[in-house]
């Protein structure tokens, strides 16, 4: 029988909120430095890329909590309904507001949205736009492309009963990044296909794949997961805007977060987790230093190999330190910042664009004191707007997803690892079955960990 101590309480996930909040705020300040403290920001980026630091920490959090969320539900359809209502409402609201409220010349949204609105809208709706030859409508949405590919792969592993193989997957993907880096950058689908063809084909596969995942039928769900995983991997390797080695390392980093979760839960040994994660860290460091040609630097949004590697390692360090301190009390401010971090992440670029527009009318601040005042005003506005969108957009979307799931009748969808793999799991499954028969016994509602809200 599984020990009661092995089940984490929601409070133990406060450290994930802290990581997410710090990461989101760092990315926001990093982008703000392109508007204020320009010289200082450029000097820092030569040695350290705060943007890469923030998103790598985000990816580790996603890897840690997203597979756990799927396995806790044990239901692919429920997982995907939760994901879709978690991501799309806020993305749509911020996307529309940024396009309408801020003049085009301040780049609140990418110029492709204004020049080709239908094409850009369809591409962004797939959330794979960064792999289709189009820039994201909201610049920061490029990370959601990799999140989606990760969700596809996690779903496929779950459906195949191989969800505990995240360690080997992380090693294989990181090894591919290291070995294929010099050659993969030359591969591309674009000479054979136009952007319109890629967008139309991708949209069709995504719609069909998601419909299969939402059927609740195991064969259809397996087919959908395989279709979407294949699509994501092919696009990521041969058509991404980022270099393939960086794309693969992002994926390896997310699976490393899952490895850490498995080790903490006792599902794999800690020595194996150290080996898997150590390999990813070494491979990431080596790839970042080896593949330093100018084209790679342009495509990875960083100033130098040292800046990329130092930020990559710092993202891991932040996650590691937070995990070591996970049993300590997390400040309420950091917990709150983590809760609204998705809003902070999506809103900060449109807010910077609006601030640039305002500074053109009022005069750009030159003194340090005036720039600090603008920074303080920016942070205040960003946090207030994030709190507003969290309560008016994010939470209603999550509540709607729960209402849709509550209306489902009959037993849970037949998905996931239906065959227990150990004697303890057989016993736990049997106990869960007996509990379902006792309908009169009151059951306390299961509180979702705060970390499960990771976008």
Tab-separated table of C-alpha atoms in Angstrom:
chain	number	residue	atom	x	y	z
A	1	UNK	CA	0.000	0.000	0.000
A	2	UNK	CA	1.346	3.424	-0.898
A	3	UNK	CA	2.350	5.439	2.112
A	4	UNK	CA	0.276	8.498	2.839
A	5	UNK	CA	3.551	10.443	2.982
A	6	UNK	CA	4.155	9.787	-0.711
A	7	UNK	CA	1.177	11.919	-1.721
A	8	UNK	CA	2.255	15.569	-1.971
A	9	UNK	CA	0.061	18.205	-0.453
A	10	UNK	CA	-0.790	21.297	-2.475
A	11	UNK	CA	1.360	23.420	-0.160
A	12	UNK	CA	4.458	21.529	-1.275
A	13	UNK	CA	4.083	22.970	-4.781
A	14	UNK	CA	4.581	26.550	-3.621
A	15	UNK	CA	8.209	26.294	-4.682
A	16	UNK	CA	7.053	25.811	-8.277
A	17	UNK	CA	5.055	29.041	-8.002
A	18	UNK	CA	8.209	30.771	-6.821
A	19	UNK	CA	10.247	29.502	-9.789
A	20	UNK	CA	7.530	30.440	-12.237
A	21	UNK	CA	7.051	33.906	-10.761
A	22	UNK	CA	10.785	34.694	-10.749
A	23	UNK	CA	11.135	33.401	-14.310
A	24	UNK	CA	8.211	35.450	-15.655
A	25	UNK	CA	9.383	38.657	-13.991
A	26	UNK	CA	12.950	38.138	-15.246
A	27	UNK	CA	11.755	37.724	-18.827
A	28	UNK	CA	9.628	40.871	-18.518
A	29	UNK	CA	12.531	42.946	-17.193
A	30	UNK	CA	14.818	41.491	-19.846
A	31	UNK	CA	12.532	42.730	-22.610
A	32	UNK	CA	12.046	46.056	-20.843
A	33	UNK	CA	15.825	46.587	-20.920
A	34	UNK	CA	15.598	46.937	-24.707
A	35	UNK	CA	13.575	50.113	-24.076
A	36	UNK	CA	15.236	51.401	-20.893
A	37	UNK	CA	18.869	51.022	-19.733
A	38	UNK	CA	19.711	50.005	-23.302
A	39	UNK	CA	23.498	50.133	-22.897
A	40	UNK	CA	23.517	48.235	-19.625
A	41	UNK	CA	21.110	45.635	-20.956
A	42	UNK	CA	23.266	45.014	-24.031
A	43	UNK	CA	26.368	44.575	-21.862
A	44	UNK	CA	24.588	42.044	-19.669
A	45	UNK	CA	23.301	40.082	-22.667
A	46	UNK	CA	26.847	39.566	-23.931
A	47	UNK	CA	27.470	37.260	-20.963
A	48	UNK	CA	24.034	36.220	-19.774
A	49	UNK	CA	20.677	36.001	-21.534
A	50	UNK	CA	17.904	36.614	-18.964
A	51	UNK	CA	15.260	35.531	-21.480
A	52	UNK	CA	16.797	32.073	-21.974
A	53	UNK	CA	17.225	31.804	-18.203
A	54	UNK	CA	13.554	32.493	-17.593
A	55	UNK	CA	12.157	30.184	-20.252
A	56	UNK	CA	14.456	27.294	-19.297
A	57	UNK	CA	13.174	27.552	-15.730
A	58	UNK	CA	9.619	27.607	-17.130
A	59	UNK	CA	10.305	24.494	-19.194
A	60	UNK	CA	11.631	22.606	-16.175
A	61	UNK	CA	8.472	23.503	-14.237
A	62	UNK	CA	6.306	22.301	-17.125
A	63	UNK	CA	8.219	19.055	-17.323
A	64	UNK	CA	7.802	18.519	-13.607
A	65	UNK	CA	4.086	19.208	-13.306
A	66	UNK	CA	2.355	18.547	-16.653
A	67	UNK	CA	2.867	14.751	-16.838
A	68	UNK	CA	1.946	14.561	-13.159
A	69	UNK	CA	-1.289	16.390	-13.952
A	70	UNK	CA	-2.122	13.943	-16.747
A	71	UNK	CA	-1.377	10.903	-14.604
A	72	UNK	CA	-3.296	12.307	-11.657
A	73	UNK	CA	-6.359	12.680	-13.877
A	74	UNK	CA	-5.807	9.357	-15.610
A	75	UNK	CA	-7.944	10.678	-18.447
A	76	UNK	CA	-6.539	12.053	-21.701
A	77	UNK	CA	-9.747	13.858	-22.648
A	78	UNK	CA	-9.946	15.607	-19.283
A	79	UNK	CA	-6.288	16.561	-19.482
A	80	UNK	CA	-6.664	18.143	-22.929
A	81	UNK	CA	-9.844	19.993	-22.071
A	82	UNK	CA	-8.005	21.422	-19.082
A	83	UNK	CA	-4.988	22.392	-21.193
A	84	UNK	CA	-7.027	24.029	-23.960
A	85	UNK	CA	-9.086	26.107	-21.553
A	86	UNK	CA	-5.938	26.989	-19.653
A	87	UNK	CA	-4.066	28.349	-22.663
A	88	UNK	CA	-6.473	29.685	-25.263
A	89	UNK	CA	-8.729	32.141	-23.391
A	90	UNK	CA	-5.891	34.342	-22.168
A	91	UNK	CA	-3.938	34.066	-25.435
A	92	UNK	CA	-6.983	35.147	-27.469
A	93	UNK	CA	-7.858	38.062	-25.171
A	94	UNK	CA	-4.296	39.426	-25.003
A	95	UNK	CA	-3.753	38.874	-28.738
A	96	UNK	CA	-6.877	40.839	-29.698
A	97	UNK	CA	-6.245	43.608	-27.172
A	98	UNK	CA	-2.633	44.029	-28.313
A	99	UNK	CA	-3.641	44.175	-31.981
A	100	UNK	CA	-6.466	46.670	-31.423
A	101	UNK	CA	-5.256	48.966	-28.649
A	102	UNK	CA	-1.631	49.637	-29.632
A	103	UNK	CA	-0.609	51.178	-32.993
A	104	UNK	CA	0.927	48.747	-35.470
A	105	UNK	CA	4.238	50.594	-35.765
A	106	UNK	CA	5.025	49.852	-32.109
A	107	UNK	CA	4.912	46.106	-32.810
A	108	UNK	CA	2.450	45.086	-30.129
A	109	UNK	CA	1.854	42.087	-32.388
A	110	UNK	CA	4.012	40.842	-35.219
A	111	UNK	CA	3.659	42.577	-38.559
A	112	UNK	CA	2.591	39.286	-40.210
A	113	UNK	CA	-0.722	39.505	-38.331
A	114	UNK	CA	-1.554	42.813	-40.010
A	115	UNK	CA	-0.244	41.794	-43.445
A	116	UNK	CA	-1.778	38.297	-43.555
A	117	UNK	CA	-4.440	38.218	-40.829
A	118	UNK	CA	-6.148	34.957	-41.840
A	119	UNK	CA	-2.907	33.021	-42.352
A	120	UNK	CA	-1.392	34.336	-39.133
A	121	UNK	CA	-4.567	33.649	-37.153
A	122	UNK	CA	-4.779	30.034	-38.342
A	123	UNK	CA	-1.070	29.452	-37.661
A	124	UNK	CA	-1.276	30.959	-34.173
A	125	UNK	CA	-4.442	28.990	-33.429
A	126	UNK	CA	-2.449	25.769	-33.854
A	127	UNK	CA	0.142	27.135	-31.382
A	128	UNK	CA	2.770	25.667	-33.706
A	129	UNK	CA	3.290	28.946	-35.566
A	130	UNK	CA	6.966	29.140	-34.674
A	131	UNK	CA	7.544	25.952	-36.676
A	132	UNK	CA	5.647	27.119	-39.762
A	133	UNK	CA	7.718	29.990	-41.097
A	134	UNK	CA	5.659	32.621	-39.291
A	135	UNK	CA	6.523	34.607	-36.214
A	136	UNK	CA	4.233	34.385	-33.226
A	137	UNK	CA	1.462	36.968	-33.100
A	138	UNK	CA	2.569	37.739	-29.549
A	139	UNK	CA	6.371	37.445	-29.530
A	140	UNK	CA	6.521	35.424	-26.316
A	141	UNK	CA	4.142	32.764	-27.635
A	142	UNK	CA	7.064	30.954	-29.262
A	143	UNK	CA	7.543	29.012	-26.019
A	144	UNK	CA	3.990	27.661	-26.235
A	145	UNK	CA	4.991	25.930	-29.470
A	146	UNK	CA	7.413	23.744	-27.531
A	147	UNK	CA	4.914	23.285	-24.749
A	148	UNK	CA	2.424	21.872	-27.258
A	149	UNK	CA	4.959	19.453	-28.767
A	150	UNK	CA	5.791	18.315	-25.236
A	151	UNK	CA	2.096	17.771	-24.437
A	152	UNK	CA	1.758	15.655	-27.589
A	153	UNK	CA	4.691	13.458	-26.648
A	154	UNK	CA	3.639	13.134	-23.016
A	155	UNK	CA	0.177	12.053	-24.144
A	156	UNK	CA	1.634	9.454	-26.510
A	157	UNK	CA	3.896	8.000	-23.814
A	158	UNK	CA	0.972	7.910	-21.402
A	159	UNK	CA	-1.271	6.143	-23.888
A	160	UNK	CA	1.472	3.600	-24.615
A	161	UNK	CA	2.032	2.915	-20.917
A	162	UNK	CA	5.602	4.219	-21.257
A	163	UNK	CA	5.182	7.368	-19.191
A	164	UNK	CA	8.061	6.403	-16.893
A	165	UNK	CA	10.550	6.353	-19.766
A	166	UNK	CA	11.123	10.105	-19.581
A	167	UNK	CA	14.783	9.614	-18.610
A	168	UNK	CA	15.790	7.699	-21.735
A	169	UNK	CA	13.715	10.100	-23.853
A	170	UNK	CA	15.579	13.098	-22.368
A	171	UNK	CA	18.948	11.448	-23.060
A	172	UNK	CA	18.077	10.489	-26.634
A	173	UNK	CA	16.768	13.972	-27.477
A	174	UNK	CA	19.760	15.728	-25.845
A	175	UNK	CA	22.149	13.356	-27.607
A	176	UNK	CA	20.447	14.109	-30.925
A	177	UNK	CA	20.841	17.826	-30.247
A	178	UNK	CA	24.560	17.361	-29.677
A	179	UNK	CA	25.212	14.986	-32.589
A	180	UNK	CA	22.923	16.445	-35.257
A	181	UNK	CA	23.460	20.126	-34.485
A	182	UNK	CA	25.979	20.856	-37.260
A	183	UNK	CA	23.782	19.296	-39.988
A	184	UNK	CA	20.159	19.691	-38.960
A	185	UNK	CA	20.226	23.468	-39.342
A	186	UNK	CA	20.415	23.017	-43.114
A	187	UNK	CA	17.218	20.934	-43.304
A	188	UNK	CA	13.989	22.669	-44.135
A	189	UNK	CA	10.544	21.896	-45.491
A	190	UNK	CA	10.133	25.336	-46.994
A	191	UNK	CA	11.747	24.747	-50.410
A	192	UNK	CA	9.200	21.947	-51.000
A	193	UNK	CA	6.163	23.574	-49.385
A	194	UNK	CA	4.894	27.136	-49.221
A	195	UNK	CA	4.022	28.674	-45.881
A	196	UNK	CA	0.329	28.480	-46.789
A	197	UNK	CA	0.607	24.764	-47.505
A	198	UNK	CA	2.425	24.132	-44.243
A	199	UNK	CA	-0.102	26.133	-42.240
A	200	UNK	CA	-3.109	24.475	-43.903
A	201	UNK	CA	-1.693	20.970	-43.532
A	202	UNK	CA	-0.659	21.550	-39.944
A	203	UNK	CA	-4.038	23.018	-39.007
A	204	UNK	CA	-5.784	19.989	-40.500
A	205	UNK	CA	-3.604	17.506	-38.596
A	206	UNK	CA	-3.972	19.457	-35.334
A	207	UNK	CA	-7.772	19.609	-35.603
A	208	UNK	CA	-8.057	15.904	-36.471
A	209	UNK	CA	-5.571	14.917	-33.781
A	210	UNK	CA	-7.309	16.917	-31.061
A	211	UNK	CA	-10.708	15.571	-32.068
A	212	UNK	CA	-9.325	12.054	-31.725
A	213	UNK	CA	-7.910	12.886	-28.285
A	214	UNK	CA	-11.268	14.256	-27.153
A	215	UNK	CA	-13.285	11.212	-28.246
A	216	UNK	CA	-12.605	9.194	-25.107
A	217	UNK	CA	-11.931	6.089	-27.229
A	218	UNK	CA	-8.552	4.537	-26.672
A	219	UNK	CA	-7.729	3.593	-30.273
A	220	UNK	CA	-8.719	7.039	-31.532
A	221	UNK	CA	-6.753	8.725	-28.757
A	222	UNK	CA	-3.651	6.680	-29.527
A	223	UNK	CA	-4.003	7.598	-33.201
A	224	UNK	CA	-4.410	11.275	-32.363
A	225	UNK	CA	-1.417	11.279	-30.017
A	226	UNK	CA	0.751	9.570	-32.644
A	227	UNK	CA	-0.346	11.999	-35.383
A	228	UNK	CA	0.329	15.069	-33.260
A	229	UNK	CA	3.633	13.793	-31.879
A	230	UNK	CA	4.917	12.988	-35.349
A	231	UNK	CA	3.836	16.365	-36.650
A	232	UNK	CA	5.483	18.219	-33.776
A	233	UNK	CA	8.804	16.369	-34.037
A	234	UNK	CA	9.081	16.744	-37.815
A	235	UNK	CA	8.316	20.462	-37.720
A	236	UNK	CA	10.583	21.081	-34.747
A	237	UNK	CA	13.596	19.370	-36.293
A	238	UNK	CA	13.364	20.526	-39.903
A	239	UNK	CA	11.342	23.744	-39.960
A	240	UNK	CA	11.711	25.586	-36.663
A	241	UNK	CA	12.706	29.221	-36.445
A	242	UNK	CA	15.101	28.279	-33.676
A	243	UNK	CA	18.109	26.058	-34.431
A	244	UNK	CA	17.249	22.346	-34.189
A	245	UNK	CA	19.819	21.742	-31.464
A	246	UNK	CA	18.217	24.402	-29.278
A	247	UNK	CA	14.733	23.054	-30.010
A	248	UNK	CA	15.792	19.547	-29.038
A	249	UNK	CA	17.487	20.791	-25.888
A	250	UNK	CA	14.292	22.597	-24.883
A	251	UNK	CA	12.439	19.299	-25.242
A	252	UNK	CA	15.158	17.434	-23.330
A	253	UNK	CA	14.950	20.025	-20.557
A	254	UNK	CA	11.207	19.492	-20.170
A	255	UNK	CA	11.623	15.732	-20.004
A	256	UNK	CA	14.363	16.308	-17.419
A	257	UNK	CA	11.795	18.095	-15.261
A	258	UNK	CA	9.703	14.919	-15.504
A	259	UNK	CA	12.735	12.841	-14.507
A	260	UNK	CA	13.115	14.953	-11.373
A	261	UNK	CA	9.450	14.418	-10.545
A	262	UNK	CA	9.824	10.658	-11.018
A	263	UNK	CA	12.840	10.552	-8.712
A	264	UNK	CA	11.076	12.554	-6.012
A	265	UNK	CA	8.077	10.229	-6.201
A	266	UNK	CA	10.286	7.163	-5.918
A	267	UNK	CA	9.368	5.929	-9.414
A	268	UNK	CA	13.008	5.875	-10.518
A	269	UNK	CA	16.209	5.873	-8.485
A	270	UNK	CA	17.857	9.151	-7.650
A	271	UNK	CA	21.158	7.939	-9.087
A	272	UNK	CA	19.440	7.332	-12.429
A	273	UNK	CA	17.868	10.802	-12.267
A	274	UNK	CA	21.285	12.355	-11.598
A	275	UNK	CA	22.703	10.507	-14.606
A	276	UNK	CA	19.880	11.511	-16.958
A	277	UNK	CA	19.819	15.161	-15.912
A	278	UNK	CA	23.607	15.365	-15.821
A	279	UNK	CA	23.774	14.175	-19.407
A	280	UNK	CA	21.238	16.802	-20.523
A	281	UNK	CA	23.168	19.564	-18.737
A	282	UNK	CA	26.493	18.491	-20.266
A	283	UNK	CA	24.969	18.081	-23.728
A	284	UNK	CA	23.290	21.479	-23.495
A	285	UNK	CA	26.488	23.177	-22.394
A	286	UNK	CA	28.547	21.508	-25.124
A	287	UNK	CA	26.024	22.267	-27.877
A	288	UNK	CA	25.721	25.893	-26.808
A	289	UNK	CA	29.489	26.340	-26.967
A	290	UNK	CA	30.150	24.300	-30.111
A	291	UNK	CA	27.478	25.577	-32.451
A	292	UNK	CA	28.280	29.269	-32.245
A	293	UNK	CA	28.063	30.308	-35.890
A	294	UNK	CA	26.416	33.644	-36.648
A	295	UNK	CA	23.274	32.078	-38.092
A	296	UNK	CA	22.759	30.041	-34.919
A	297	UNK	CA	23.150	33.145	-32.775
A	298	UNK	CA	20.516	34.979	-34.819
A	299	UNK	CA	18.079	32.107	-34.580
A	300	UNK	CA	18.507	31.561	-30.835
A	301	UNK	CA	17.798	35.189	-29.853
A	302	UNK	CA	21.024	35.465	-27.886
A	303	UNK	CA	24.166	37.558	-28.106
A	304	UNK	CA	26.865	34.903	-27.712
A	305	UNK	CA	27.447	31.224	-26.894
A	306	UNK	CA	28.549	32.167	-23.382
A	307	UNK	CA	25.314	34.106	-22.837
A	308	UNK	CA	23.218	31.107	-23.910
A	309	UNK	CA	25.139	28.567	-21.827
A	310	UNK	CA	25.263	30.703	-18.681
A	311	UNK	CA	21.510	31.330	-18.914
A	312	UNK	CA	20.797	27.632	-19.586
A	313	UNK	CA	22.775	26.609	-16.505
A	314	UNK	CA	21.240	29.386	-14.387
A	315	UNK	CA	17.736	28.176	-15.244
A	316	UNK	CA	18.663	24.735	-13.983
A	317	UNK	CA	20.280	26.274	-10.887
A	318	UNK	CA	17.140	28.253	-9.995
A	319	UNK	CA	14.992	25.150	-10.304
A	320	UNK	CA	17.477	23.091	-8.287
A	321	UNK	CA	17.778	25.596	-5.445
A	322	UNK	CA	14.008	26.012	-5.247
A	323	UNK	CA	13.577	22.253	-5.078
A	324	UNK	CA	16.129	21.932	-2.288
A	325	UNK	CA	14.114	24.534	-0.357
A	326	UNK	CA	10.727	23.056	-1.289
A	327	UNK	CA	9.827	22.050	2.259
A	328	UNK	CA	10.304	25.591	3.537
A	329	UNK	CA	7.532	28.130	3.623
A	330	UNK	CA	7.233	30.158	0.433
A	331	UNK	CA	6.395	33.829	0.753
A	332	UNK	CA	2.860	34.809	-0.138
A	333	UNK	CA	4.191	37.376	-2.631
A	334	UNK	CA	6.119	34.756	-4.617
A	335	UNK	CA	3.203	32.341	-4.509
A	336	UNK	CA	0.866	35.030	-5.856
A	337	UNK	CA	3.389	36.013	-8.526
A	338	UNK	CA	3.509	32.385	-9.617
A	339	UNK	CA	-0.263	32.193	-9.851
A	340	UNK	CA	-0.436	35.195	-12.195
A	341	UNK	CA	2.805	34.355	-14.039
A	342	UNK	CA	1.066	33.292	-17.252
A	343	UNK	CA	-0.628	36.690	-17.414
A	344	UNK	CA	2.671	38.415	-16.600
A	345	UNK	CA	4.352	36.464	-19.380
A	346	UNK	CA	1.757	37.235	-22.070
A	347	UNK	CA	0.999	40.831	-21.080
A	348	UNK	CA	4.446	42.299	-20.644
A	349	UNK	CA	5.343	42.720	-24.332
A	350	UNK	CA	2.104	44.527	-25.278
A	351	UNK	CA	2.565	46.701	-22.193
A	352	UNK	CA	6.119	47.565	-23.252
A	353	UNK	CA	4.789	48.488	-26.696
A	354	UNK	CA	2.166	50.743	-25.117
A	355	UNK	CA	4.846	52.303	-22.930
A	356	UNK	CA	7.000	53.015	-26.014
A	357	UNK	CA	4.035	54.712	-27.628
A	358	UNK	CA	3.497	56.825	-24.519
A	359	UNK	CA	7.183	57.750	-24.253
A	360	UNK	CA	7.173	58.963	-27.834
A	361	UNK	CA	4.444	61.416	-26.879
A	362	UNK	CA	5.957	62.482	-23.549
A	363	UNK	CA	9.669	62.194	-24.272
A	364	UNK	CA	12.048	59.315	-23.661
A	365	UNK	CA	13.567	59.431	-20.132
A	366	UNK	CA	17.349	59.890	-20.189
A	367	UNK	CA	18.309	60.217	-16.544
A	368	UNK	CA	18.622	57.131	-14.371
A	369	UNK	CA	16.072	58.468	-11.899
A	370	UNK	CA	13.447	58.979	-14.586
A	371	UNK	CA	14.106	55.544	-16.058
A	372	UNK	CA	13.663	53.948	-12.632
A	373	UNK	CA	10.334	55.731	-12.288
A	374	UNK	CA	9.252	54.221	-15.613
A	375	UNK	CA	10.390	50.775	-14.440
A	376	UNK	CA	8.345	51.118	-11.252
A	377	UNK	CA	5.298	52.287	-13.212
A	378	UNK	CA	5.712	49.418	-15.661
A	379	UNK	CA	5.897	46.799	-12.894
A	380	UNK	CA	2.904	48.258	-11.091
A	381	UNK	CA	0.800	48.333	-14.267
A	382	UNK	CA	1.936	44.821	-15.259
A	383	UNK	CA	1.047	43.279	-11.898
A	384	UNK	CA	-2.307	45.057	-11.720
A	385	UNK	CA	-3.255	44.001	-15.253
A	386	UNK	CA	-2.059	40.456	-14.565
A	387	UNK	CA	-4.217	40.229	-11.465
A	388	UNK	CA	-7.163	41.504	-13.501
A	389	UNK	CA	-6.750	39.023	-16.369
A	390	UNK	CA	-6.095	36.178	-13.933
A	391	UNK	CA	-9.441	36.755	-12.211
A	392	UNK	CA	-11.459	37.778	-15.270
A	393	UNK	CA	-10.010	35.453	-17.936
A	394	UNK	CA	-7.834	32.658	-16.540
A	395	UNK	CA	-9.993	31.539	-13.626
A	396	UNK	CA	-13.292	31.645	-15.585
A	397	UNK	CA	-11.665	29.545	-18.304
A	398	UNK	CA	-10.544	26.968	-15.768
A	399	UNK	CA	-13.973	26.933	-14.138
A	400	UNK	CA	-15.615	26.417	-17.529
A	401	UNK	CA	-13.334	23.442	-18.185
A	402	UNK	CA	-14.307	21.923	-14.840
A	403	UNK	CA	-18.014	22.417	-15.605
A	404	UNK	CA	-17.620	20.698	-18.965
A	405	UNK	CA	-15.852	17.797	-17.322
A	406	UNK	CA	-18.478	17.586	-14.578
A	407	UNK	CA	-21.210	17.113	-17.197
A	408	UNK	CA	-19.601	14.015	-18.563
A	409	UNK	CA	-21.606	10.917	-17.830
A	410	UNK	CA	-20.448	7.353	-17.380
A	411	UNK	CA	-17.017	6.076	-16.417
A	412	UNK	CA	-13.798	7.955	-17.212
A	413	UNK	CA	-12.475	7.727	-20.736
A	414	UNK	CA	-10.510	4.550	-21.336
A	415	UNK	CA	-7.090	6.050	-21.656
A	416	UNK	CA	-3.735	5.971	-20.026
A	417	UNK	CA	-1.908	3.121	-18.353
A	418	UNK	CA	-4.820	0.792	-17.671
A	419	UNK	CA	-2.551	-2.086	-16.611
A	420	UNK	CA	-0.900	-1.593	-13.181
A	421	UNK	CA	2.822	-2.235	-13.360
A	422	UNK	CA	3.726	-3.255	-9.786
A	423	UNK	CA	2.040	-5.187	-6.966
A	424	UNK	CA	1.555	-1.936	-5.084
A	425	UNK	CA	-0.217	-0.415	-8.081
A	426	UNK	CA	-2.459	-3.478	-8.376
A	427	UNK	CA	-3.420	-3.067	-4.730
A	428	UNK	CA	-4.015	0.678	-5.139
A	429	UNK	CA	-6.148	0.063	-8.242
A	430	UNK	CA	-8.206	-2.515	-6.398
A	431	UNK	CA	-8.751	-0.133	-3.493
A	432	UNK	CA	-9.839	2.634	-5.904
A	433	UNK	CA	-12.307	0.226	-7.481
A	434	UNK	CA	-13.834	-0.642	-4.096
A	435	UNK	CA	-14.122	3.036	-3.242
A	436	UNK	CA	-16.077	3.724	-6.435
A	437	UNK	CA	-18.686	1.161	-5.371
A	438	UNK	CA	-19.241	2.957	-2.096
A	439	UNK	CA	-21.119	5.945	-3.510
A	440	UNK	CA	-22.438	7.000	-0.137
A	441	UNK	CA	-19.056	7.550	1.415
A	442	UNK	CA	-18.231	11.306	1.330
A	443	UNK	CA	-14.973	12.068	-0.465
A	444	UNK	CA	-13.082	15.333	0.106
A	445	UNK	CA	-12.432	17.245	-3.117
A	446	UNK	CA	-8.953	16.743	-4.488
A	447	UNK	CA	-7.116	20.043	-4.542
A	448	UNK	CA	-5.067	20.505	-7.678
A	449	UNK	CA	-1.512	21.623	-6.918
A	450	UNK	CA	-0.848	25.212	-7.777
A	451	UNK	CA	1.924	24.097	-10.064
A	452	UNK	CA	-0.592	22.360	-12.294
A	453	UNK	CA	-1.602	25.731	-13.667
A	454	UNK	CA	1.640	25.958	-15.589
A	455	UNK	CA	0.937	27.034	-19.178
